[in-house]
Coordinates of C-alpha atoms and ligand atoms in Angstrom, one line a residue:
X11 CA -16.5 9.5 16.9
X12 CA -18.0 9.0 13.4
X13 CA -15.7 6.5 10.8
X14 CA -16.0 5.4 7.7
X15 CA -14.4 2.0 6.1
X16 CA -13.5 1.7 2.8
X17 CA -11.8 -1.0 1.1
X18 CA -9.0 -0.9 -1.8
X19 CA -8.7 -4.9 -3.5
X20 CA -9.4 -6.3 -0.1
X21 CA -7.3 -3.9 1.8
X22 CA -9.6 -2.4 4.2
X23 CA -8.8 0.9 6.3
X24 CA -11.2 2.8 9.0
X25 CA -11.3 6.0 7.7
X26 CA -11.9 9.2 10.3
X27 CA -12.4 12.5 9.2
X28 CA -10.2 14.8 11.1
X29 CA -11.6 18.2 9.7
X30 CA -14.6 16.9 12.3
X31 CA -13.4 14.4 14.8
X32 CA -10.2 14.5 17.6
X33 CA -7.9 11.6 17.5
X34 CA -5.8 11.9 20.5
X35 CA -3.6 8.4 20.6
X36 CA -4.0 7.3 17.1
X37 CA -1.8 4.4 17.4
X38 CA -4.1 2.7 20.4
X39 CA -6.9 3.9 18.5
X40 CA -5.3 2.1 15.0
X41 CA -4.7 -1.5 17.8
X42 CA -8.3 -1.4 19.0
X43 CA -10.5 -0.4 16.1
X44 CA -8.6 -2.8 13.4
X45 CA -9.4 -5.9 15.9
X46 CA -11.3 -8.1 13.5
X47 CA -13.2 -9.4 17.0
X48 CA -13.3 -6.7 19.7
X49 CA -13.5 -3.7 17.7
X50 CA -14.3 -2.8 14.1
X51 CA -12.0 -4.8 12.0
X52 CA -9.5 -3.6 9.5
X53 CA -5.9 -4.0 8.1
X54 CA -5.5 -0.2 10.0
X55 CA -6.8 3.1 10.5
X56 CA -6.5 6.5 8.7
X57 CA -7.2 9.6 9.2
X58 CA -7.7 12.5 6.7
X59 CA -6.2 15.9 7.7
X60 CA -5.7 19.5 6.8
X61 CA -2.3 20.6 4.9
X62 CA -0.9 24.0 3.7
X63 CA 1.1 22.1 1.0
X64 CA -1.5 19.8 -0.7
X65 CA -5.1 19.7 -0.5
X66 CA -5.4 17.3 2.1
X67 CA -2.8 14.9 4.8
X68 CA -3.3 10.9 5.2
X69 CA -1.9 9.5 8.6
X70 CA -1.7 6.2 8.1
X71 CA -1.3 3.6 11.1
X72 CA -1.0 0.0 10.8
X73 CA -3.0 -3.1 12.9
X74 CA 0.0 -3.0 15.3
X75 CA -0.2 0.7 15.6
X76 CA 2.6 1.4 14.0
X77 CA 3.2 4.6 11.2
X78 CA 2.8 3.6 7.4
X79 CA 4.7 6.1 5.3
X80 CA 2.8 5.6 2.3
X81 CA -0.3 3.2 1.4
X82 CA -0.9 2.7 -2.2
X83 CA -4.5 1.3 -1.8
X84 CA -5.7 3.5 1.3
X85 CA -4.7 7.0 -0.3
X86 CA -7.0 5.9 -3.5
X87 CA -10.0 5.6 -1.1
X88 CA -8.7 8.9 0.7
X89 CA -9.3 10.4 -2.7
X90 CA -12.7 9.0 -3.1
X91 CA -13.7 9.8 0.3
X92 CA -13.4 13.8 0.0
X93 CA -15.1 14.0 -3.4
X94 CA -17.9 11.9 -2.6
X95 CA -18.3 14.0 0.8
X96 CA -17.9 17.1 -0.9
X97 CA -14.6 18.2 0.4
X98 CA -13.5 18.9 -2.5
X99 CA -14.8 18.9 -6.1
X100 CA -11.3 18.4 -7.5
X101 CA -11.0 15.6 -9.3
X102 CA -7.1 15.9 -9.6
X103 CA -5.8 16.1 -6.3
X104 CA -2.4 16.1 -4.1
X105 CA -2.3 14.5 -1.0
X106 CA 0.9 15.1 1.5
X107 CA 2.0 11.5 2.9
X108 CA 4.6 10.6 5.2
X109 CA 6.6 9.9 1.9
X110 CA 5.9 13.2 0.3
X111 CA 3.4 14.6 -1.6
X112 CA 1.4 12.1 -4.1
X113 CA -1.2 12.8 -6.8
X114 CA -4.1 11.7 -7.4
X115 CA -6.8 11.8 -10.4
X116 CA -10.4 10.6 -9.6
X117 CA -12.6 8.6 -12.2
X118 CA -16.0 8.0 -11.9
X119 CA -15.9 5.5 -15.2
X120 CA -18.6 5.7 -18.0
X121 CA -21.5 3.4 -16.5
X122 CA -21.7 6.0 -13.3
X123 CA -24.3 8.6 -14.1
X124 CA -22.0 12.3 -14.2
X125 CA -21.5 13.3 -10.6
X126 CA -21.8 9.7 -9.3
X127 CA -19.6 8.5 -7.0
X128 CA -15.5 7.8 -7.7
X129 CA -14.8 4.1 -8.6
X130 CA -11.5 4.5 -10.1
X131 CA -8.5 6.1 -8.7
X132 CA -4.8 6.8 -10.4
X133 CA -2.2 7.5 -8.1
X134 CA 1.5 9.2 -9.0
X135 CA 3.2 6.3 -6.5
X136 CA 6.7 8.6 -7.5
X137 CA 10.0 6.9 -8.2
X138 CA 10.8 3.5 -6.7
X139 CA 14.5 3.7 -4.6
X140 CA 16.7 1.3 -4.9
X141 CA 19.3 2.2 -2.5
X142 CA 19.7 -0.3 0.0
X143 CA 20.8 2.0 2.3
X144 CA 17.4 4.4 2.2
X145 CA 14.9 1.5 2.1
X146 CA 16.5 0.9 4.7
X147 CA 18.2 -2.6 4.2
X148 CA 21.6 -3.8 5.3
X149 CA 23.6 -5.1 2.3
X150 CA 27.2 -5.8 0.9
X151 CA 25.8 -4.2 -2.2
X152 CA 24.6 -0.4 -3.2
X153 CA 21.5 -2.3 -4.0
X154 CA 19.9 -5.4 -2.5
X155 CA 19.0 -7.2 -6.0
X156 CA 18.0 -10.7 -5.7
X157 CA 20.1 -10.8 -3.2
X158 CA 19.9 -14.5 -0.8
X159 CA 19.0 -13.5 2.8
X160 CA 19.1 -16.8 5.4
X161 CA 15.9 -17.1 7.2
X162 CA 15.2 -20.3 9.0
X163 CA 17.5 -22.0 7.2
X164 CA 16.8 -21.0 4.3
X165 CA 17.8 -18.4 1.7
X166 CA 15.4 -16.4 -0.2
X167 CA 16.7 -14.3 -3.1
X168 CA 15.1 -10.6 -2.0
X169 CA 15.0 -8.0 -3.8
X170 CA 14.8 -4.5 -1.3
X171 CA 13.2 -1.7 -2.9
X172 CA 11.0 2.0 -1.2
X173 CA 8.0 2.9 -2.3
X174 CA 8.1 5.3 0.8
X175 CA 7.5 2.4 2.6
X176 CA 10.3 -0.6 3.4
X177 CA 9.2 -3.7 0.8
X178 CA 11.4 -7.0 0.1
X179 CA 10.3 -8.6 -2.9
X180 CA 10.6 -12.3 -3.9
X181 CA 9.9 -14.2 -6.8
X182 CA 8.8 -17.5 -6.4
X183 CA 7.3 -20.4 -8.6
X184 CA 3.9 -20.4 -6.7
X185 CA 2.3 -18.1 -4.4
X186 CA -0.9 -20.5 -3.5
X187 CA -0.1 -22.7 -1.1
X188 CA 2.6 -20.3 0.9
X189 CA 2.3 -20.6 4.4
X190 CA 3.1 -16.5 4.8
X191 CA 2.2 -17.2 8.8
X192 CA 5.4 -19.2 8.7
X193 CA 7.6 -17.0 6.6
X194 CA 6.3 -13.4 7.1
X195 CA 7.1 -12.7 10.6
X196 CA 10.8 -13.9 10.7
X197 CA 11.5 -12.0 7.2
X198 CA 9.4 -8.9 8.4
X199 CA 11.5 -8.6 11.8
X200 CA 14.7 -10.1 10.1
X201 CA 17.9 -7.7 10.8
X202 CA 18.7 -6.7 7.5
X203 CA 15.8 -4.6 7.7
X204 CA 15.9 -1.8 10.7
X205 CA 12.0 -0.5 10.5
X206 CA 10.9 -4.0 9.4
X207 CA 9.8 -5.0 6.2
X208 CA 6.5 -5.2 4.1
X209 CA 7.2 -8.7 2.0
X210 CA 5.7 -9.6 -1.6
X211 CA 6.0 -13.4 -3.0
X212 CA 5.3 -12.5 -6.9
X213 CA 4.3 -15.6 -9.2
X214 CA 5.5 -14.2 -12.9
X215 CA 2.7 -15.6 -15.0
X216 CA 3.9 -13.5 -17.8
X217 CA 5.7 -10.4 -18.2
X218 CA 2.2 -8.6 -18.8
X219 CA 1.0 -10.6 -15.4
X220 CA 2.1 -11.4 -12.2
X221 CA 0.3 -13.0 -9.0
X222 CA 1.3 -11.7 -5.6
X223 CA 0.8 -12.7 -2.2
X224 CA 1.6 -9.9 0.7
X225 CA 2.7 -10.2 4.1
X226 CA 2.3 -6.3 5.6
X227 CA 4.6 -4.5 7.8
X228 CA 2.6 -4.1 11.1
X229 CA -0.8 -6.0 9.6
X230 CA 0.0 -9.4 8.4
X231 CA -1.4 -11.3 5.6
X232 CA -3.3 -8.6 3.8
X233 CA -5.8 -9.1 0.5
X234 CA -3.5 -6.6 -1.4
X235 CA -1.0 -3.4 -1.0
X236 CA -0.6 -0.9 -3.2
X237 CA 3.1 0.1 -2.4
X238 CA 3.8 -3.4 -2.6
X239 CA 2.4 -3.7 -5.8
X240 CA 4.6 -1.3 -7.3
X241 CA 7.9 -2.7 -5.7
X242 CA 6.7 -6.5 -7.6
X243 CA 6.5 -4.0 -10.9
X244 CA 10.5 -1.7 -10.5
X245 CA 11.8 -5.6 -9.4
X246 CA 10.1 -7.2 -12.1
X247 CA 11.6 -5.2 -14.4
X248 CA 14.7 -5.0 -12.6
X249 CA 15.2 -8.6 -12.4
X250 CA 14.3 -8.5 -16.5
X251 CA 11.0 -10.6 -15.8
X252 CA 7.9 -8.6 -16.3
X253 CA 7.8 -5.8 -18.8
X254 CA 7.3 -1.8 -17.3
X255 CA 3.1 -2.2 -17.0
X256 CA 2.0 -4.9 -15.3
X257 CA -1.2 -5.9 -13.9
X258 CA -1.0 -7.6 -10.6
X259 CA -3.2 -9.8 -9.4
X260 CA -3.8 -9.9 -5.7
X261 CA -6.1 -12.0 -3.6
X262 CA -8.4 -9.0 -3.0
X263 CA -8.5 -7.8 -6.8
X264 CA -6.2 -6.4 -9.7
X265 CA -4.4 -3.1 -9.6
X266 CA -3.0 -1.5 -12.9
X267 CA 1.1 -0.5 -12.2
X268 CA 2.9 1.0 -15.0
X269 CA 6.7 2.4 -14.4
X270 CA 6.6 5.9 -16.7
X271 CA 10.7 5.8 -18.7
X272 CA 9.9 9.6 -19.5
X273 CA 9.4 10.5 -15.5
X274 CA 10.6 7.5 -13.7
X275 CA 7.6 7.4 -11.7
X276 CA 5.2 4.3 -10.9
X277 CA 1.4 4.7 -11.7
X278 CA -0.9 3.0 -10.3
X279 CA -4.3 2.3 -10.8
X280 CA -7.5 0.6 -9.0
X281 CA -11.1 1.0 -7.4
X282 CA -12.0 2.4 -4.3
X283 CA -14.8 1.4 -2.6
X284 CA -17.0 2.8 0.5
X285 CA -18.6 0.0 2.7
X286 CA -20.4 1.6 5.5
X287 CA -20.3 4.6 8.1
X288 CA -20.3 3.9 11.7
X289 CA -19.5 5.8 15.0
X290 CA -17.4 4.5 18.1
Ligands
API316 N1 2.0 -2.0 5.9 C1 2.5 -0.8 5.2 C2 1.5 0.3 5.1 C3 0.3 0.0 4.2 C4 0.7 -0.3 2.8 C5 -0.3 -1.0 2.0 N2 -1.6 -1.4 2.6 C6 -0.6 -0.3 0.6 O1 -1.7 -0.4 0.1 O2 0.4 0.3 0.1 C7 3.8 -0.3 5.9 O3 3.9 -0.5 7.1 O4 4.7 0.2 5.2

């Protein structure tokens, strides 16, 4: 089976072309290939389908195996994947998700020769949700806004919102030096949240700027996530810390998120990068 891996900020996906290759158990598949020792080595696995509603499907699996609904840095490389490959030669695409349909628009930036390859990719992330109830997250409240949840002890003020995907947000004075091993696994399996929780520490440098650390749903400790870096910008402003375009600076890289007032919807922007083809 060919592959290819690609890397968004850090956060690295196998990639396998489905409009070639069977995937029959994609969730074992997604356990053995992302094993940084015995197999290839990523933060998960994805695999680029066919659709009769948008020009193409991402399935997204996490480390654990487990389904991502949307992935904010692993649909940009999507994107750059069937351009380069000549799947499509759209450079304005939609892509169906397991959190709807998303669209994307494909730069190649000034210093690439015309028809080079993609570098830059914009995705439509759609509207953040706030409901506690669909994110999902138990709460006393409607929404779960800074709200203190007891874990080990301690209470962290978390803000819940759905990017598609489940995300906890929480501000804190510094993210360097967190020990996320510690505190990711007991807030990403905590009760309040019934499909578990993708979890964001967000420094607020200023309220153009904010640093962010990520422990992921089903992967752990990654270098960056897209989806997470648009729930830092809706609780940002929510919270009345950061201002509606922020960049947010992971440890893998920066990503551009800007929260549209016309449409209500989150933009994000960021590179996409191809790293090598292999076969299994
Ligand atoms: N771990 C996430 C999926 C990947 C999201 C992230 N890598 C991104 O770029 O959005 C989840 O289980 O919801």
């Amino acid at each position: 089976m060919r592959f290819s891996k690609m890397q968004g900020t850090g956060n690295d996906y196998i990639y396998v072309n489905c409009l070639e290759e069977t995937v029959n158990e994609p969730d074992i598949l997604a356990r053995r290939l992302s094993d940084r020792h015995f197999g290839v080595g990523a933060d998960g696995l994805i695999l680029i389908r066919p659709s009769r509603r948008a020009d193409f499907a991402m399935e997204m699996y996490n480390a654990d195996g487990s389904r991502g609904e949307m992935c904010g840095n692993g649909i940009r490389c999507l994107g750059k994947y069937v351009y380069d490959r000549g799947l499509t030669d759209k450079r304005e695409l939609d892509i169906q998700t397991g959190a709807g349909i998303r669209h994307l628009r494909l730069f190649a930036g000034e210093e690439v020769p015309a028809g080079g390859e993609i570098r830059m990719v914009e995705v439509n992330m759609g509207k953040p949700v706030l409901e506690a109830d669909q994110v999902p997250a138990i709460s006393e409240h409607t929404c779960m806004i800074r709200e203190p949840v007891r874990v080990g002890g301690v209470e962290y003020p978390m803000t819940a919102i759905s990017m598609g995907n489940p995300h906890a947000v929480i501000f804190t004075g510094r993210v360097r030096g967190l020990d996320l091993q510690r505190l990711g696994p007991p807030i990403e399996y905590h009760g309040r949240f019934p499909r578990r929780v993708n979890v964001e520490f967000a420094q607020v440098e200023d309220r153009g700027t904010v640093r962010v650390r990520v422990w992921e749903r089903g992967s752990g400790e990654t270098l960056s996530c897209g989806t997470g870096a648009c729930a830092v910008l809706a609780a940002g402003v929510l919270n009345d810390l950061t201002d509606r375009q922020v960049t947010v600076k992971l440890i893998g890289g920066d990503l551009l998120a800007q929260w549209r007032e016309d449409t209500g919807e989150i933009l994000l922007t960021g590179p996409a990068v191809h790293v090598f083809d292999g076969e299994v």
